[in-house]
């Protein structure tokens, strides 16, 4: 999750250029059964905030909202509240219905959205098919897409013209 947040932070900076000494406020919406995703998110934010090599003059703050599983209406309500607080990006761990609603909202508001897929029993992977944005600009990145992870990483590397990167991956939880 930390690697994804680092990539996500660079994506945020690419989409919303930050001024020196700026604060990057990231919102997070997790289903109540996504306890591990919430813990990993909190740890990754803490690690990023303490690491001056990654974000020299930016500081990361975050707000977390918990929602009932399979409740897209509540997910959108919480996302709107987070947007009113001034978030620059959204990290979510939800089922497909909430993810689809949040994708529509974040695409319309041009807010980067890192989506961590969940299935009904709380497992980490499901096969959500997100709809392409009508204008062709997608602001949602699925962290556990139904395609092979190397295809996703190759797209990221080629999009940002990265020369080096490190992957931390927990194989037991990522399956």
Coordinates of N, CA and C in Angstrom, one line a residue:
X1 N 0.8 -1.2 0.0 CA 0.0 0.0 0.0 C 0.9 1.2 0.0
X2 N 2.1 1.2 0.7 CA 2.9 2.3 0.7 C 3.4 2.7 -0.7
X3 N 3.8 1.7 -1.5 CA 4.2 2.0 -2.8 C 3.1 2.6 -3.6
X4 N 1.9 2.1 -3.4 CA 0.7 2.7 -4.1 C 0.5 4.1 -3.7
X5 N 0.7 4.4 -2.4 CA 0.5 5.8 -2.0 C 1.6 6.7 -2.5
X6 N 2.8 6.2 -2.6 CA 3.9 7.0 -3.2 C 3.6 7.3 -4.6
X7 N 3.2 6.2 -5.4 CA 2.8 6.5 -6.8 C 1.6 7.4 -6.9
X8 N 0.7 7.2 -6.0 CA -0.5 8.1 -5.9 C -0.2 9.5 -5.6
X9 N 0.8 9.7 -4.7 CA 1.3 11.1 -4.3 C 1.9 11.8 -5.5
X10 N 2.7 11.0 -6.3 CA 3.3 11.6 -7.5 C 2.2 11.9 -8.5
X11 N 1.2 11.1 -8.6 CA 0.0 11.3 -9.5 C -0.7 12.5 -9.1
X12 N -0.9 12.7 -7.8 CA -1.6 13.9 -7.3 C -0.9 15.1 -7.7
X13 N 0.5 15.1 -7.4 CA 1.3 16.3 -7.8 C 1.3 16.5 -9.3
X14 N 1.2 15.5 -10.1 CA 1.1 15.6 -11.5 C -0.2 16.3 -11.9
X15 N -1.3 15.8 -11.3 CA -2.7 16.4 -11.6 C -2.9 17.7 -11.0
X16 N -2.4 18.0 -9.7 CA -2.6 19.2 -9.0 C -1.2 19.7 -8.5
X17 N -0.5 20.5 -9.3 CA 0.8 20.9 -8.9 C 0.7 21.6 -7.6
X18 N 1.6 21.2 -6.6 CA 1.5 21.8 -5.3 C 2.6 22.8 -5.2
X19 N 2.3 23.9 -4.4 CA 3.3 24.9 -4.2 C 4.2 24.5 -3.0
X20 N 5.3 25.2 -2.8 CA 6.3 24.8 -1.8 C 5.5 24.9 -0.4
X21 N 5.9 24.0 0.5 CA 5.3 24.0 1.8 C 3.8 23.8 1.8
X22 N 3.3 23.0 0.8 CA 1.8 22.9 0.7 C 1.4 21.6 1.5
X23 N 0.1 21.5 1.7 CA -0.4 20.4 2.4 C -1.3 19.6 1.5
X24 N -1.0 18.3 1.4 CA -1.8 17.4 0.5 C -2.8 16.7 1.4
X25 N -4.0 17.0 1.3 CA -5.1 16.4 2.1 C -5.7 15.2 1.3
X26 N -5.5 14.0 1.8 CA -6.0 12.8 1.2 C -7.2 12.3 2.0
X27 N -8.3 12.0 1.3 CA -9.5 11.4 1.9 C -9.5 9.9 1.7
X28 N -10.0 9.2 2.6 CA -10.1 7.7 2.5 C -11.5 7.3 2.9
X29 N -12.0 6.3 2.2 CA -13.3 5.7 2.5 C -13.1 4.2 2.5
X30 N -13.4 3.6 3.6 CA -13.2 2.2 3.7 C -14.5 1.5 4.2
X31 N -14.8 0.4 3.7 CA -16.0 -0.4 4.2 C -15.5 -0.9 5.6
X32 N -16.5 -1.1 6.5 CA -16.2 -1.5 7.9 C -15.4 -2.8 7.9
X33 N -15.6 -3.6 6.9 CA -14.8 -4.9 6.9 C -13.4 -4.8 6.3
X34 N -13.0 -3.6 6.0 CA -11.7 -3.3 5.4 C -10.7 -2.9 6.4
X35 N -10.7 -3.5 7.6 CA -9.8 -3.1 8.7 C -8.3 -3.1 8.3
X36 N -7.9 -4.1 7.6 CA -6.5 -4.2 7.3 C -6.1 -3.1 6.3
X37 N -6.9 -2.9 5.3 CA -6.7 -1.8 4.3 C -6.5 -0.4 5.1
X38 N -7.4 -0.2 6.0 CA -7.4 1.0 6.8 C -6.1 1.1 7.6
X39 N -5.7 0.1 8.2 CA -4.4 0.1 9.0 C -3.2 0.3 8.1
X40 N -3.2 -0.3 7.0 CA -2.1 -0.2 6.0 C -2.0 1.3 5.5
X41 N -3.2 1.8 5.2 CA -3.3 3.2 4.7 C -2.7 4.2 5.8
X42 N -3.1 4.0 7.0 CA -2.7 4.9 8.1 C -1.1 4.7 8.3
X43 N -0.6 3.5 8.2 CA 0.8 3.3 8.3 C 1.6 4.0 7.1
X44 N 1.0 3.8 5.9 CA 1.7 4.4 4.8 C 1.7 5.9 4.8
X45 N 0.6 6.5 5.3 CA 0.6 8.0 5.4 C 1.6 8.4 6.4
X46 N 1.7 7.7 7.5 CA 2.7 8.0 8.6 C 4.1 7.9 8.0
X47 N 4.4 6.9 7.3 CA 5.7 6.7 6.8 C 6.1 7.8 5.8
X48 N 5.1 8.1 4.9 CA 5.3 9.1 3.9 C 5.6 10.5 4.6
X49 N 4.8 10.8 5.6 CA 4.9 12.1 6.3 C 6.3 12.2 6.9
X50 N 6.9 11.1 7.4 CA 8.2 11.2 8.0 C 9.3 11.1 7.1
X51 N 9.1 10.9 5.8 CA 10.2 10.7 4.8 C 10.3 12.0 4.0
X52 N 11.4 12.7 4.3 CA 11.6 14.0 3.6 C 12.2 13.8 2.2
X53 N 12.7 12.5 1.9 CA 13.2 12.2 0.6 C 12.2 12.2 -0.5
X54 N 11.0 11.8 -0.1 CA 9.9 11.6 -1.1 C 9.2 12.9 -1.4
X55 N 8.7 13.5 -0.3 CA 8.0 14.8 -0.4 C 8.8 15.8 0.4
X56 N 9.6 16.6 -0.3 CA 10.5 17.5 0.4 C 9.8 18.6 1.2
X57 N 8.9 19.4 0.5 CA 8.3 20.5 1.1 C 6.8 20.3 1.3
X58 N 6.2 19.2 0.9 CA 4.8 18.9 1.1 C 4.6 18.1 2.3
X59 N 3.4 18.3 2.9 CA 3.0 17.6 4.1 C 1.7 16.9 3.7
X60 N 1.5 15.7 4.2 CA 0.3 14.9 3.9 C -0.6 14.8 5.2
X61 N -1.8 15.2 5.0 CA -2.8 15.0 6.1 C -3.9 14.1 5.5
X62 N -4.7 13.5 6.3 CA -5.7 12.6 5.8 C -7.0 12.6 6.7
X63 N -8.1 12.2 6.1 CA -9.3 12.0 6.8 C -9.9 10.7 6.4
X64 N -10.3 9.9 7.3 CA -10.9 8.5 7.0 C -12.3 8.5 7.4
X65 N -13.1 7.9 6.5 CA -14.6 7.7 6.7 C -14.8 6.2 6.6
X66 N -15.6 5.6 7.5 CA -16.0 4.2 7.4 C -17.5 4.1 6.9
X67 N -17.7 3.2 6.0 CA -19.1 3.0 5.5 C -19.6 1.6 5.7
X68 N -20.9 1.4 5.6 CA -21.4 0.0 5.5 C -21.1 -0.6 4.2
X69 N -20.8 -1.9 4.2 CA -20.5 -2.6 3.0 C -21.7 -2.5 2.0
X70 N -21.4 -2.4 0.7 CA -22.4 -2.4 -0.4 C -23.4 -1.2 -0.2
X71 N -22.9 -0.1 0.1 CA -23.8 1.1 0.3 C -23.2 2.3 -0.5
X72 N -23.5 2.3 -1.8 CA -22.9 3.3 -2.7 C -23.4 4.7 -2.3
X73 N -24.7 4.8 -1.8 CA -25.2 6.1 -1.5 C -24.4 6.7 -0.3
X74 N -24.1 5.9 0.7 CA -23.3 6.4 1.8 C -21.9 6.7 1.4
X75 N -21.3 6.0 0.5 CA -20.0 6.2 0.0 C -19.9 7.6 -0.7
X76 N -20.9 7.9 -1.5 CA -20.9 9.2 -2.2 C -21.2 10.3 -1.2
X77 N -22.0 10.1 -0.2 CA -22.2 11.2 0.8 C -20.9 11.5 1.5
X78 N -20.2 10.4 1.9 CA -18.9 10.6 2.6 C -17.9 11.3 1.7
X79 N -17.9 10.9 0.5 CA -16.9 11.5 -0.5 C -17.2 13.0 -0.7
X80 N -18.5 13.3 -0.7 CA -18.8 14.8 -0.9 C -18.4 15.5 0.4
X81 N -18.6 14.9 1.6 CA -18.1 15.6 2.8 C -16.6 15.8 2.8
X82 N -15.9 14.8 2.3 CA -14.4 14.9 2.2 C -14.0 15.9 1.2
X83 N -14.7 16.0 0.1 CA -14.4 17.1 -0.9 C -14.7 18.5 -0.3
X84 N -15.7 18.6 0.5 CA -16.0 19.9 1.2 C -14.8 20.2 2.1
X85 N -14.1 19.2 2.6 CA -13.0 19.5 3.5 C -11.7 19.8 2.7
X86 N -11.8 19.7 1.4 CA -10.7 20.1 0.5 C -9.7 19.0 0.2
X87 N -10.1 17.8 0.1 CA -9.2 16.7 -0.3 C -8.7 16.9 -1.7
X88 N -7.5 16.5 -2.0 CA -6.9 16.5 -3.3 C -6.9 15.2 -4.0
X89 N -7.2 14.1 -3.2 CA -7.3 12.8 -3.7 C -8.1 11.9 -2.8
X90 N -8.5 10.8 -3.3 CA -9.4 9.8 -2.5 C -8.9 8.4 -2.7
X91 N -8.7 7.7 -1.5 CA -8.4 6.3 -1.5 C -9.6 5.6 -1.0
X92 N -10.0 4.5 -1.7 CA -11.2 3.8 -1.2 C -10.9 2.3 -1.2
X93 N -11.6 1.6 -0.3 CA -11.6 0.1 -0.3 C -13.1 -0.3 -0.2
X94 N -13.7 -0.6 -1.3 CA -15.2 -0.8 -1.3 C -15.5 -1.9 -2.3
X95 N -16.8 -2.2 -2.3 CA -17.3 -3.2 -3.3 C -17.5 -2.5 -4.7
X96 N -18.0 -3.2 -5.6 CA -18.1 -2.7 -7.0 C -19.1 -1.6 -7.1
X97 N -20.3 -1.7 -6.5 CA -21.3 -0.7 -6.6 C -20.8 0.7 -6.1
X98 N -20.2 0.7 -4.9 CA -19.7 2.0 -4.4 C -18.6 2.5 -5.2
X99 N -17.7 1.6 -5.7 CA -16.6 2.0 -6.5 C -17.1 2.7 -7.8
X100 N -18.1 2.2 -8.4 CA -18.6 2.7 -9.6 C -19.2 4.1 -9.4
X101 N -19.9 4.3 -8.3 CA -20.5 5.6 -7.9 C -19.4 6.6 -7.6
X102 N -18.3 6.1 -6.9 CA -17.2 7.0 -6.6 C -16.4 7.4 -7.8
X103 N -16.3 6.4 -8.7 CA -15.6 6.7 -10.0 C -16.3 7.9 -10.7
X104 N -17.6 7.8 -10.8 CA -18.3 8.8 -11.5 C -18.1 10.2 -10.9
X105 N -18.1 10.2 -9.5 CA -18.0 11.4 -8.8 C -16.6 12.0 -8.9
X106 N -15.6 11.2 -8.8 CA -14.2 11.6 -8.8 C -13.8 12.1 -10.3
X107 N -14.3 11.4 -11.3 CA -14.1 11.8 -12.7 C -14.7 13.1 -12.9
X108 N -15.9 13.3 -12.4 CA -16.6 14.6 -12.6 C -15.9 15.8 -11.9
X109 N -15.3 15.5 -10.8 CA -14.7 16.5 -10.0 C -13.2 16.6 -10.2
X110 N -12.7 15.7 -11.1 CA -11.2 15.7 -11.5 C -10.4 15.5 -10.2
X111 N -10.7 14.5 -9.4 CA -10.0 14.2 -8.2 C -9.4 12.8 -8.4
X112 N -8.1 12.6 -8.3 CA -7.5 11.3 -8.4 C -8.1 10.3 -7.3
X113 N -8.4 9.1 -7.8 CA -9.0 8.1 -6.9 C -8.3 6.8 -7.0
X114 N -7.7 6.3 -5.9 CA -7.1 5.0 -5.8 C -8.1 4.1 -5.2
X115 N -8.5 3.1 -6.0 CA -9.6 2.2 -5.6 C -9.0 0.8 -5.3
X116 N -9.2 0.3 -4.1 CA -8.7 -1.0 -3.7 C -9.9 -1.9 -3.6
X117 N -10.0 -2.9 -4.5 CA -11.2 -3.7 -4.7 C -11.4 -4.6 -3.5
X118 N -12.7 -4.8 -3.2 CA -13.1 -5.7 -2.1 C -14.3 -6.5 -2.6
X119 N -14.4 -7.8 -2.1 CA -15.6 -8.5 -2.5 C -16.5 -8.6 -1.3
X120 N -17.7 -9.2 -1.4 CA -18.7 -9.1 -0.4 C -18.3 -9.7 1.0
X121 N -17.4 -10.7 1.0 CA -17.0 -11.3 2.3 C -15.8 -10.6 2.9
X122 N -15.4 -9.5 2.3 CA -14.3 -8.7 2.9 C -13.0 -9.1 2.3
X123 N -12.9 -10.1 1.4 CA -11.7 -10.4 0.8 C -11.1 -9.3 -0.1
X124 N -9.8 -9.4 -0.4 CA -9.1 -8.2 -1.0 C -9.3 -8.1 -2.5
X125 N -9.9 -9.1 -3.2 CA -9.9 -9.0 -4.7 C -11.3 -9.4 -5.2
X126 N -11.7 -8.7 -6.1 CA -13.0 -9.0 -6.9 C -12.8 -8.5 -8.3
X127 N -13.7 -8.8 -9.2 CA -13.5 -8.4 -10.6 C -14.4 -7.3 -10.9
X128 N -14.3 -6.1 -10.4 CA -15.1 -4.9 -10.7 C -14.7 -4.4 -12.1
X129 N -15.7 -4.2 -12.9 CA -15.4 -3.5 -14.2 C -15.8 -2.1 -14.1
X130 N -14.9 -1.2 -14.0 CA -15.2 0.3 -13.9 C -15.5 0.8 -15.3
X131 N -16.5 1.7 -15.4 CA -16.9 2.3 -16.7 C -15.9 3.4 -17.1
X132 N -15.6 3.4 -18.4 CA -14.7 4.5 -18.9 C -15.4 5.8 -18.8
X133 N -14.7 6.8 -18.5 CA -15.2 8.2 -18.4 C -15.7 8.6 -19.8
X134 N -16.8 9.4 -19.9 CA -17.3 9.8 -21.3 C -16.3 10.7 -22.0
X135 N -15.6 11.5 -21.3 CA -14.6 12.4 -21.9 C -13.2 11.8 -22.1
X136 N -13.1 10.5 -21.7 CA -11.9 9.8 -21.9 C -10.8 10.0 -20.9
X137 N -11.0 10.9 -19.9 CA -10.1 11.1 -18.8 C -10.6 10.4 -17.6
X138 N -9.8 9.4 -17.2 CA -10.1 8.6 -16.0 C -9.3 9.1 -14.9
X139 N -9.9 9.3 -13.7 CA -9.1 9.7 -12.5 C -9.1 8.6 -11.5
X140 N -9.5 7.4 -11.9 CA -9.5 6.2 -11.0 C -8.5 5.2 -11.4
X141 N -7.7 4.8 -10.4 CA -6.6 3.8 -10.6 C -7.0 2.6 -9.7
X142 N -7.3 1.5 -10.3 CA -7.7 0.3 -9.5 C -6.4 -0.4 -9.0
X143 N -6.2 -0.5 -7.7 CA -5.0 -1.1 -7.1 C -5.0 -2.6 -7.2
X144 N -6.1 -3.3 -7.3 CA -6.2 -4.7 -7.5 C -7.1 -5.0 -8.7
X145 N -6.6 -4.7 -9.9 CA -7.4 -4.9 -11.0 C -7.5 -6.3 -11.4
X146 N -8.5 -6.7 -12.2 CA -8.7 -8.1 -12.6 C -7.6 -8.5 -13.6
X147 N -6.8 -7.6 -14.1 CA -5.7 -8.0 -15.0 C -4.4 -8.2 -14.2
X148 N -3.4 -8.7 -14.8 CA -2.2 -9.0 -14.1 C -1.5 -7.7 -13.7
X149 N -0.9 -7.7 -12.4 CA -0.4 -6.5 -11.8 C 0.8 -6.0 -12.7
X150 N 1.5 -6.8 -13.4 CA 2.6 -6.3 -14.2 C 2.2 -5.4 -15.3
X151 N 1.0 -5.7 -15.9 CA 0.4 -4.8 -16.9 C 0.1 -3.4 -16.3
X152 N -0.4 -3.4 -15.1 CA -0.7 -2.1 -14.5 C 0.6 -1.3 -14.2
X153 N 1.6 -2.0 -13.6 CA 2.8 -1.3 -13.3 C 3.5 -0.9 -14.6
X154 N 3.5 -1.6 -15.6 CA 4.1 -1.2 -16.9 C 3.4 0.1 -17.4
X155 N 2.1 0.1 -17.3 CA 1.4 1.4 -17.7 C 1.9 2.6 -16.9
X156 N 2.0 2.4 -15.6 CA 2.4 3.5 -14.7 C 3.9 3.9 -15.1
X157 N 4.8 3.0 -15.2 CA 6.2 3.3 -15.5 C 6.3 4.0 -16.9
X158 N 5.6 3.5 -17.9 CA 5.6 4.2 -19.2 C 5.0 5.5 -19.2
X159 N 3.9 5.7 -18.4 CA 3.1 7.0 -18.4 C 4.0 8.1 -17.7
X160 N 4.7 7.7 -16.7 CA 5.5 8.7 -15.9 C 6.9 8.7 -16.3
X161 N 7.3 7.8 -17.3 CA 8.7 7.8 -17.7 C 9.7 7.5 -16.6
X162 N 9.3 6.6 -15.7 CA 10.2 6.3 -14.5 C 11.4 5.5 -14.9
X163 N 12.5 5.8 -14.3 CA 13.7 5.0 -14.6 C 13.9 3.9 -13.5
X164 N 13.5 4.2 -12.2 CA 13.6 3.3 -11.1 C 12.4 3.3 -10.3
X165 N 12.1 2.2 -9.7 CA 11.0 2.1 -8.7 C 11.2 0.8 -7.9
X166 N 10.5 0.8 -6.7 CA 10.6 -0.4 -5.8 C 9.2 -0.9 -5.6
X167 N 9.0 -2.2 -5.5 CA 7.7 -2.7 -5.3 C 7.7 -3.5 -4.0
X168 N 6.8 -3.2 -3.0 CA 6.6 -3.9 -1.8 C 5.2 -4.6 -2.0
X169 N 5.2 -5.9 -1.9 CA 3.9 -6.6 -2.2 C 3.8 -7.7 -1.2
X170 N 2.7 -7.8 -0.5 CA 2.4 -8.8 0.5 C 1.6 -9.9 -0.3
X171 N 2.2 -11.0 -0.6 CA 1.6 -12.0 -1.5 C 0.4 -12.7 -0.9
X172 N 0.4 -12.9 0.5 CA -0.7 -13.6 1.1 C -2.0 -12.8 1.0
X173 N -1.8 -11.4 1.2 CA -3.0 -10.6 1.2 C -3.4 -10.1 -0.2
X174 N -2.5 -10.1 -1.1 CA -2.7 -9.5 -2.5 C -3.3 -10.5 -3.4
X175 N -3.5 -11.8 -3.1 CA -4.0 -12.8 -4.0 C -5.5 -12.6 -4.2

